[in-house]
JSON list of C-alpha atoms in Angstrom, two decimals:
[
{"chain": "R", "resi": 182, "resn": "UNK", "atom": "CA", "xyz": [98.96, 134.22, 6.20]},
{"chain": "R", "resi": 183, "resn": "UNK", "atom": "CA", "xyz": [100.40, 130.85, 6.97]},
{"chain": "R", "resi": 184, "resn": "UNK", "atom": "CA", "xyz": [103.05, 131.84, 9.65]},
{"chain": "R", "resi": 185, "resn": "UNK", "atom": "CA", "xyz": [104.69, 128.46, 9.47]},
{"chain": "R", "resi": 186, "resn": "UNK", "atom": "CA", "xyz": [105.72, 128.93, 5.80]},
{"chain": "R", "resi": 187, "resn": "UNK", "atom": "CA", "xyz": [105.53, 132.71, 5.68]},
{"chain": "R", "resi": 188, "resn": "UNK", "atom": "CA", "xyz": [103.07, 132.72, 2.81]},
{"chain": "R", "resi": 189, "resn": "UNK", "atom": "CA", "xyz": [99.81, 134.13, 2.06]},
{"chain": "R", "resi": 190, "resn": "UNK", "atom": "CA", "xyz": [97.07, 131.66, 1.90]},
{"chain": "R", "resi": 191, "resn": "UNK", "atom": "CA", "xyz": [95.62, 130.94, -1.48]},
{"chain": "R", "resi": 192, "resn": "UNK", "atom": "CA", "xyz": [91.76, 131.38, -1.39]},
{"chain": "R", "resi": 193, "resn": "UNK", "atom": "CA", "xyz": [89.00, 129.93, -3.58]},
{"chain": "R", "resi": 194, "resn": "UNK", "atom": "CA", "xyz": [85.83, 131.97, -3.29]},
{"chain": "R", "resi": 195, "resn": "UNK", "atom": "CA", "xyz": [82.28, 131.62, -4.38]},
{"chain": "R", "resi": 196, "resn": "UNK", "atom": "CA", "xyz": [78.83, 133.35, -3.57]},
{"chain": "R", "resi": 197, "resn": "UNK", "atom": "CA", "xyz": [75.72, 131.59, -2.38]},
{"chain": "R", "resi": 198, "resn": "UNK", "atom": "CA", "xyz": [72.44, 132.51, -1.00]},
{"chain": "R", "resi": 199, "resn": "UNK", "atom": "CA", "xyz": [72.86, 134.41, 2.12]},
{"chain": "R", "resi": 200, "resn": "UNK", "atom": "CA", "xyz": [76.54, 134.86, 1.96]},
{"chain": "R", "resi": 201, "resn": "UNK", "atom": "CA", "xyz": [79.98, 133.80, 0.53]},
{"chain": "R", "resi": 202, "resn": "UNK", "atom": "CA", "xyz": [82.22, 130.82, 0.93]},
{"chain": "R", "resi": 203, "resn": "UNK", "atom": "CA", "xyz": [86.03, 130.90, 1.17]},
{"chain": "R", "resi": 204, "resn": "UNK", "atom": "CA", "xyz": [88.28, 127.77, 1.15]},
{"chain": "R", "resi": 205, "resn": "UNK", "atom": "CA", "xyz": [91.99, 127.50, 1.53]},
{"chain": "R", "resi": 206, "resn": "UNK", "atom": "CA", "xyz": [94.50, 125.01, 3.32]},
{"chain": "R", "resi": 207, "resn": "UNK", "atom": "CA", "xyz": [97.21, 125.01, 5.80]},
{"chain": "R", "resi": 208, "resn": "UNK", "atom": "CA", "xyz": [99.86, 122.64, 6.94]},
{"chain": "R", "resi": 209, "resn": "UNK", "atom": "CA", "xyz": [100.30, 121.15, 10.65]},
{"chain": "R", "resi": 210, "resn": "UNK", "atom": "CA", "xyz": [103.50, 121.74, 12.45]},
{"chain": "R", "resi": 211, "resn": "UNK", "atom": "CA", "xyz": [105.71, 118.58, 12.04]},
{"chain": "R", "resi": 212, "resn": "UNK", "atom": "CA", "xyz": [105.90, 118.08, 15.94]},
{"chain": "R", "resi": 213, "resn": "UNK", "atom": "CA", "xyz": [102.18, 118.90, 16.52]},
{"chain": "R", "resi": 214, "resn": "UNK", "atom": "CA", "xyz": [101.80, 122.15, 18.53]},
{"chain": "R", "resi": 215, "resn": "UNK", "atom": "CA", "xyz": [98.68, 124.41, 18.94]},
{"chain": "R", "resi": 216, "resn": "UNK", "atom": "CA", "xyz": [96.82, 125.99, 16.12]},
{"chain": "R", "resi": 217, "resn": "UNK", "atom": "CA", "xyz": [94.49, 129.07, 16.24]},
{"chain": "R", "resi": 218, "resn": "UNK", "atom": "CA", "xyz": [92.75, 130.86, 13.40]},
{"chain": "R", "resi": 219, "resn": "UNK", "atom": "CA", "xyz": [92.79, 134.54, 13.56]},
{"chain": "R", "resi": 220, "resn": "UNK", "atom": "CA", "xyz": [89.61, 135.62, 11.71]},
{"chain": "R", "resi": 221, "resn": "UNK", "atom": "CA", "xyz": [90.54, 139.09, 10.99]},
{"chain": "R", "resi": 222, "resn": "UNK", "atom": "CA", "xyz": [89.40, 140.32, 7.65]},
{"chain": "R", "resi": 223, "resn": "UNK", "atom": "CA", "xyz": [85.93, 138.50, 8.00]},
{"chain": "R", "resi": 224, "resn": "UNK", "atom": "CA", "xyz": [82.62, 139.71, 9.41]},
{"chain": "R", "resi": 225, "resn": "UNK", "atom": "CA", "xyz": [80.32, 136.98, 10.88]},
{"chain": "R", "resi": 226, "resn": "UNK", "atom": "CA", "xyz": [79.63, 133.38, 9.91]},
{"chain": "R", "resi": 227, "resn": "UNK", "atom": "CA", "xyz": [81.00, 129.84, 10.53]},
{"chain": "R", "resi": 228, "resn": "UNK", "atom": "CA", "xyz": [84.43, 128.59, 10.32]},
{"chain": "R", "resi": 229, "resn": "UNK", "atom": "CA", "xyz": [85.21, 124.71, 9.66]},
{"chain": "R", "resi": 230, "resn": "UNK", "atom": "CA", "xyz": [88.43, 122.90, 9.67]},
{"chain": "R", "resi": 231, "resn": "UNK", "atom": "CA", "xyz": [88.76, 119.58, 7.94]},
{"chain": "R", "resi": 232, "resn": "UNK", "atom": "CA", "xyz": [84.76, 119.49, 7.82]},
{"chain": "R", "resi": 233, "resn": "UNK", "atom": "CA", "xyz": [84.42, 120.07, 11.57]},
{"chain": "R", "resi": 234, "resn": "UNK", "atom": "CA", "xyz": [82.57, 123.18, 12.71]},
{"chain": "R", "resi": 235, "resn": "UNK", "atom": "CA", "xyz": [84.97, 125.20, 14.91]},
{"chain": "R", "resi": 236, "resn": "UNK", "atom": "CA", "xyz": [82.91, 128.19, 15.74]},
{"chain": "R", "resi": 237, "resn": "UNK", "atom": "CA", "xyz": [80.25, 130.79, 14.75]},
{"chain": "R", "resi": 238, "resn": "UNK", "atom": "CA", "xyz": [82.21, 133.99, 14.69]},
{"chain": "R", "resi": 239, "resn": "UNK", "atom": "CA", "xyz": [81.15, 137.64, 14.81]},
{"chain": "R", "resi": 240, "resn": "UNK", "atom": "CA", "xyz": [83.89, 140.36, 14.57]},
{"chain": "R", "resi": 241, "resn": "UNK", "atom": "CA", "xyz": [81.51, 143.10, 15.64]},
{"chain": "R", "resi": 242, "resn": "UNK", "atom": "CA", "xyz": [83.49, 145.45, 17.92]},
{"chain": "R", "resi": 243, "resn": "UNK", "atom": "CA", "xyz": [82.75, 145.37, 21.63]},
{"chain": "R", "resi": 244, "resn": "UNK", "atom": "CA", "xyz": [81.74, 148.53, 23.31]},
{"chain": "R", "resi": 245, "resn": "UNK", "atom": "CA", "xyz": [83.27, 150.11, 26.45]},
{"chain": "R", "resi": 246, "resn": "UNK", "atom": "CA", "xyz": [81.30, 152.73, 28.23]},
{"chain": "R", "resi": 247, "resn": "UNK", "atom": "CA", "xyz": [81.27, 154.34, 31.67]},
{"chain": "R", "resi": 248, "resn": "UNK", "atom": "CA", "xyz": [84.66, 153.22, 32.87]},
{"chain": "R", "resi": 249, "resn": "UNK", "atom": "CA", "xyz": [85.49, 151.37, 35.17]},
{"chain": "R", "resi": 250, "resn": "UNK", "atom": "CA", "xyz": [82.10, 149.80, 34.69]},
{"chain": "R", "resi": 251, "resn": "UNK", "atom": "CA", "xyz": [83.29, 147.61, 32.04]},
{"chain": "R", "resi": 252, "resn": "UNK", "atom": "CA", "xyz": [80.93, 146.38, 29.11]},
{"chain": "R", "resi": 253, "resn": "UNK", "atom": "CA", "xyz": [77.82, 145.81, 31.02]},
{"chain": "R", "resi": 254, "resn": "UNK", "atom": "CA", "xyz": [75.74, 147.34, 33.79]},
{"chain": "R", "resi": 255, "resn": "UNK", "atom": "CA", "xyz": [75.76, 144.37, 36.23]},
{"chain": "R", "resi": 256, "resn": "UNK", "atom": "CA", "xyz": [78.58, 145.57, 38.36]},
{"chain": "R", "resi": 257, "resn": "UNK", "atom": "CA", "xyz": [82.19, 146.95, 38.40]},
{"chain": "R", "resi": 258, "resn": "UNK", "atom": "CA", "xyz": [84.87, 145.49, 36.07]},
{"chain": "R", "resi": 259, "resn": "UNK", "atom": "CA", "xyz": [88.36, 146.05, 37.67]},
{"chain": "R", "resi": 260, "resn": "UNK", "atom": "CA", "xyz": [89.98, 144.81, 34.47]},
{"chain": "R", "resi": 261, "resn": "UNK", "atom": "CA", "xyz": [88.70, 147.62, 32.25]},
{"chain": "R", "resi": 262, "resn": "UNK", "atom": "CA", "xyz": [91.35, 148.04, 29.58]},
{"chain": "R", "resi": 263, "resn": "UNK", "atom": "CA", "xyz": [90.77, 151.12, 27.38]},
{"chain": "R", "resi": 264, "resn": "UNK", "atom": "CA", "xyz": [93.05, 149.99, 24.61]},
{"chain": "R", "resi": 265, "resn": "UNK", "atom": "CA", "xyz": [90.77, 146.95, 24.10]},
{"chain": "R", "resi": 266, "resn": "UNK", "atom": "CA", "xyz": [87.65, 149.08, 23.25]},
{"chain": "R", "resi": 267, "resn": "UNK", "atom": "CA", "xyz": [86.18, 149.31, 19.84]},
{"chain": "R", "resi": 268, "resn": "UNK", "atom": "CA", "xyz": [87.83, 146.08, 18.76]},
{"chain": "R", "resi": 269, "resn": "UNK", "atom": "CA", "xyz": [86.20, 142.62, 18.31]},
{"chain": "R", "resi": 270, "resn": "UNK", "atom": "CA", "xyz": [85.65, 140.85, 21.67]},
{"chain": "R", "resi": 271, "resn": "UNK", "atom": "CA", "xyz": [87.29, 137.74, 20.09]},
{"chain": "R", "resi": 272, "resn": "UNK", "atom": "CA", "xyz": [89.01, 137.19, 16.76]},
{"chain": "R", "resi": 273, "resn": "UNK", "atom": "CA", "xyz": [91.15, 134.18, 17.45]},
{"chain": "R", "resi": 274, "resn": "UNK", "atom": "CA", "xyz": [89.76, 130.61, 17.69]},
{"chain": "R", "resi": 275, "resn": "UNK", "atom": "CA", "xyz": [91.78, 127.47, 18.88]},
{"chain": "R", "resi": 276, "resn": "UNK", "atom": "CA", "xyz": [91.55, 124.39, 16.88]},
{"chain": "R", "resi": 277, "resn": "UNK", "atom": "CA", "xyz": [91.99, 121.20, 18.91]},
{"chain": "R", "resi": 278, "resn": "UNK", "atom": "CA", "xyz": [95.05, 119.20, 17.83]},
{"chain": "R", "resi": 279, "resn": "UNK", "atom": "CA", "xyz": [93.14, 116.07, 17.42]},
{"chain": "R", "resi": 280, "resn": "UNK", "atom": "CA", "xyz": [91.07, 117.75, 14.50]},
{"chain": "R", "resi": 281, "resn": "UNK", "atom": "CA", "xyz": [94.43, 118.45, 12.56]},
{"chain": "R", "resi": 282, "resn": "UNK", "atom": "CA", "xyz": [95.99, 116.32, 9.81]},
{"chain": "R", "resi": 283, "resn": "UNK", "atom": "CA", "xyz": [99.19, 116.91, 7.95]},
{"chain": "R", "resi": 284, "resn": "UNK", "atom": "CA", "xyz": [97.35, 119.07, 5.37]},
{"chain": "R", "resi": 285, "resn": "UNK", "atom": "CA", "xyz": [94.22, 120.89, 6.61]},
{"chain": "R", "resi": 286, "resn": "UNK", "atom": "CA", "xyz": [91.37, 122.39, 4.80]},
{"chain": "R", "resi": 287, "resn": "UNK", "atom": "CA", "xyz": [89.85, 125.68, 6.10]},
{"chain": "R", "resi": 288, "resn": "UNK", "atom": "CA", "xyz": [86.19, 126.49, 5.01]},
{"chain": "R", "resi": 289, "resn": "UNK", "atom": "CA", "xyz": [84.53, 129.66, 5.99]},
{"chain": "R", "resi": 290, "resn": "UNK", "atom": "CA", "xyz": [80.93, 130.87, 5.38]},
{"chain": "R", "resi": 291, "resn": "UNK", "atom": "CA", "xyz": [80.64, 134.57, 5.88]},
{"chain": "R", "resi": 292, "resn": "UNK", "atom": "CA", "xyz": [77.03, 135.92, 6.14]},
{"chain": "R", "resi": 293, "resn": "UNK", "atom": "CA", "xyz": [76.08, 138.58, 3.53]},
{"chain": "R", "resi": 294, "resn": "UNK", "atom": "CA", "xyz": [74.93, 140.91, 6.55]},
{"chain": "R", "resi": 295, "resn": "UNK", "atom": "CA", "xyz": [78.11, 142.39, 7.86]},
{"chain": "R", "resi": 296, "resn": "UNK", "atom": "CA", "xyz": [78.66, 143.72, 11.38]},
{"chain": "R", "resi": 297, "resn": "UNK", "atom": "CA", "xyz": [78.59, 147.66, 11.55]},
{"chain": "R", "resi": 298, "resn": "UNK", "atom": "CA", "xyz": [82.24, 147.99, 11.86]},
{"chain": "R", "resi": 299, "resn": "UNK", "atom": "CA", "xyz": [83.06, 145.58, 8.84]},
{"chain": "R", "resi": 300, "resn": "UNK", "atom": "CA", "xyz": [82.93, 147.43, 5.41]},
{"chain": "R", "resi": 301, "resn": "UNK", "atom": "CA", "xyz": [84.22, 144.40, 3.35]},
{"chain": "R", "resi": 302, "resn": "UNK", "atom": "CA", "xyz": [85.70, 141.03, 3.43]},
{"chain": "R", "resi": 303, "resn": "UNK", "atom": "CA", "xyz": [89.43, 140.52, 2.99]},
{"chain": "R", "resi": 304, "resn": "UNK", "atom": "CA", "xyz": [90.66, 137.06, 3.56]},
{"chain": "R", "resi": 305, "resn": "UNK", "atom": "CA", "xyz": [94.21, 137.97, 3.19]},
{"chain": "R", "resi": 306, "resn": "UNK", "atom": "CA", "xyz": [94.08, 139.35, 6.62]},
{"chain": "R", "resi": 307, "resn": "UNK", "atom": "CA", "xyz": [93.30, 135.80, 8.11]},
{"chain": "R", "resi": 308, "resn": "UNK", "atom": "CA", "xyz": [96.17, 134.12, 9.64]},
{"chain": "R", "resi": 309, "resn": "UNK", "atom": "CA", "xyz": [96.96, 130.63, 11.04]},
{"chain": "R", "resi": 310, "resn": "UNK", "atom": "CA", "xyz": [98.69, 131.17, 14.39]},
{"chain": "R", "resi": 311, "resn": "UNK", "atom": "CA", "xyz": [101.15, 128.29, 15.44]},
{"chain": "R", "resi": 312, "resn": "UNK", "atom": "CA", "xyz": [102.04, 128.00, 19.18]},
{"chain": "R", "resi": 313, "resn": "UNK", "atom": "CA", "xyz": [104.72, 125.56, 20.27]},
{"chain": "R", "resi": 314, "resn": "UNK", "atom": "CA", "xyz": [105.09, 125.22, 23.94]},
{"chain": "R", "resi": 315, "resn": "UNK", "atom": "CA", "xyz": [108.99, 124.72, 24.97]},
{"chain": "R", "resi": 316, "resn": "UNK", "atom": "CA", "xyz": [108.02, 121.34, 26.47]},
{"chain": "R", "resi": 317, "resn": "UNK", "atom": "CA", "xyz": [106.38, 120.26, 23.09]},
{"chain": "R", "resi": 318, "resn": "UNK", "atom": "CA", "xyz": [109.38, 121.37, 21.08]},
{"chain": "R", "resi": 319, "resn": "UNK", "atom": "CA", "xyz": [111.98, 118.91, 19.78]},
{"chain": "R", "resi": 320, "resn": "UNK", "atom": "CA", "xyz": [114.75, 120.56, 18.05]}
]
């Protein structure tokens, strides 16, 4: 989903050794602003924007156990939030504004091996998230 235009991204898809490639495009806000890519719908792999590697992503669910101990056994976690359990530890990735152009290409390599919680890839769930800070916005 491209929230700026309210349209679903159009994807090209092809298979290769070890996984699948997905390619689409999105526009930059006219006045700049921040852009993040919400990788919902994918499993694990690499995200590129305009040929630049943004991140290796893995949408495997994090685990919460023994509250309020958090996600590890190395001490107490006072910020344990039960509603955040059994969800990916991160699914939204910031793209530096200097990497963006008026028209931007997004390229994703999704590895063939999926995290246990991902049963299929659905690129229609991916969204481009635009954020405009009040100080950056010019009406």
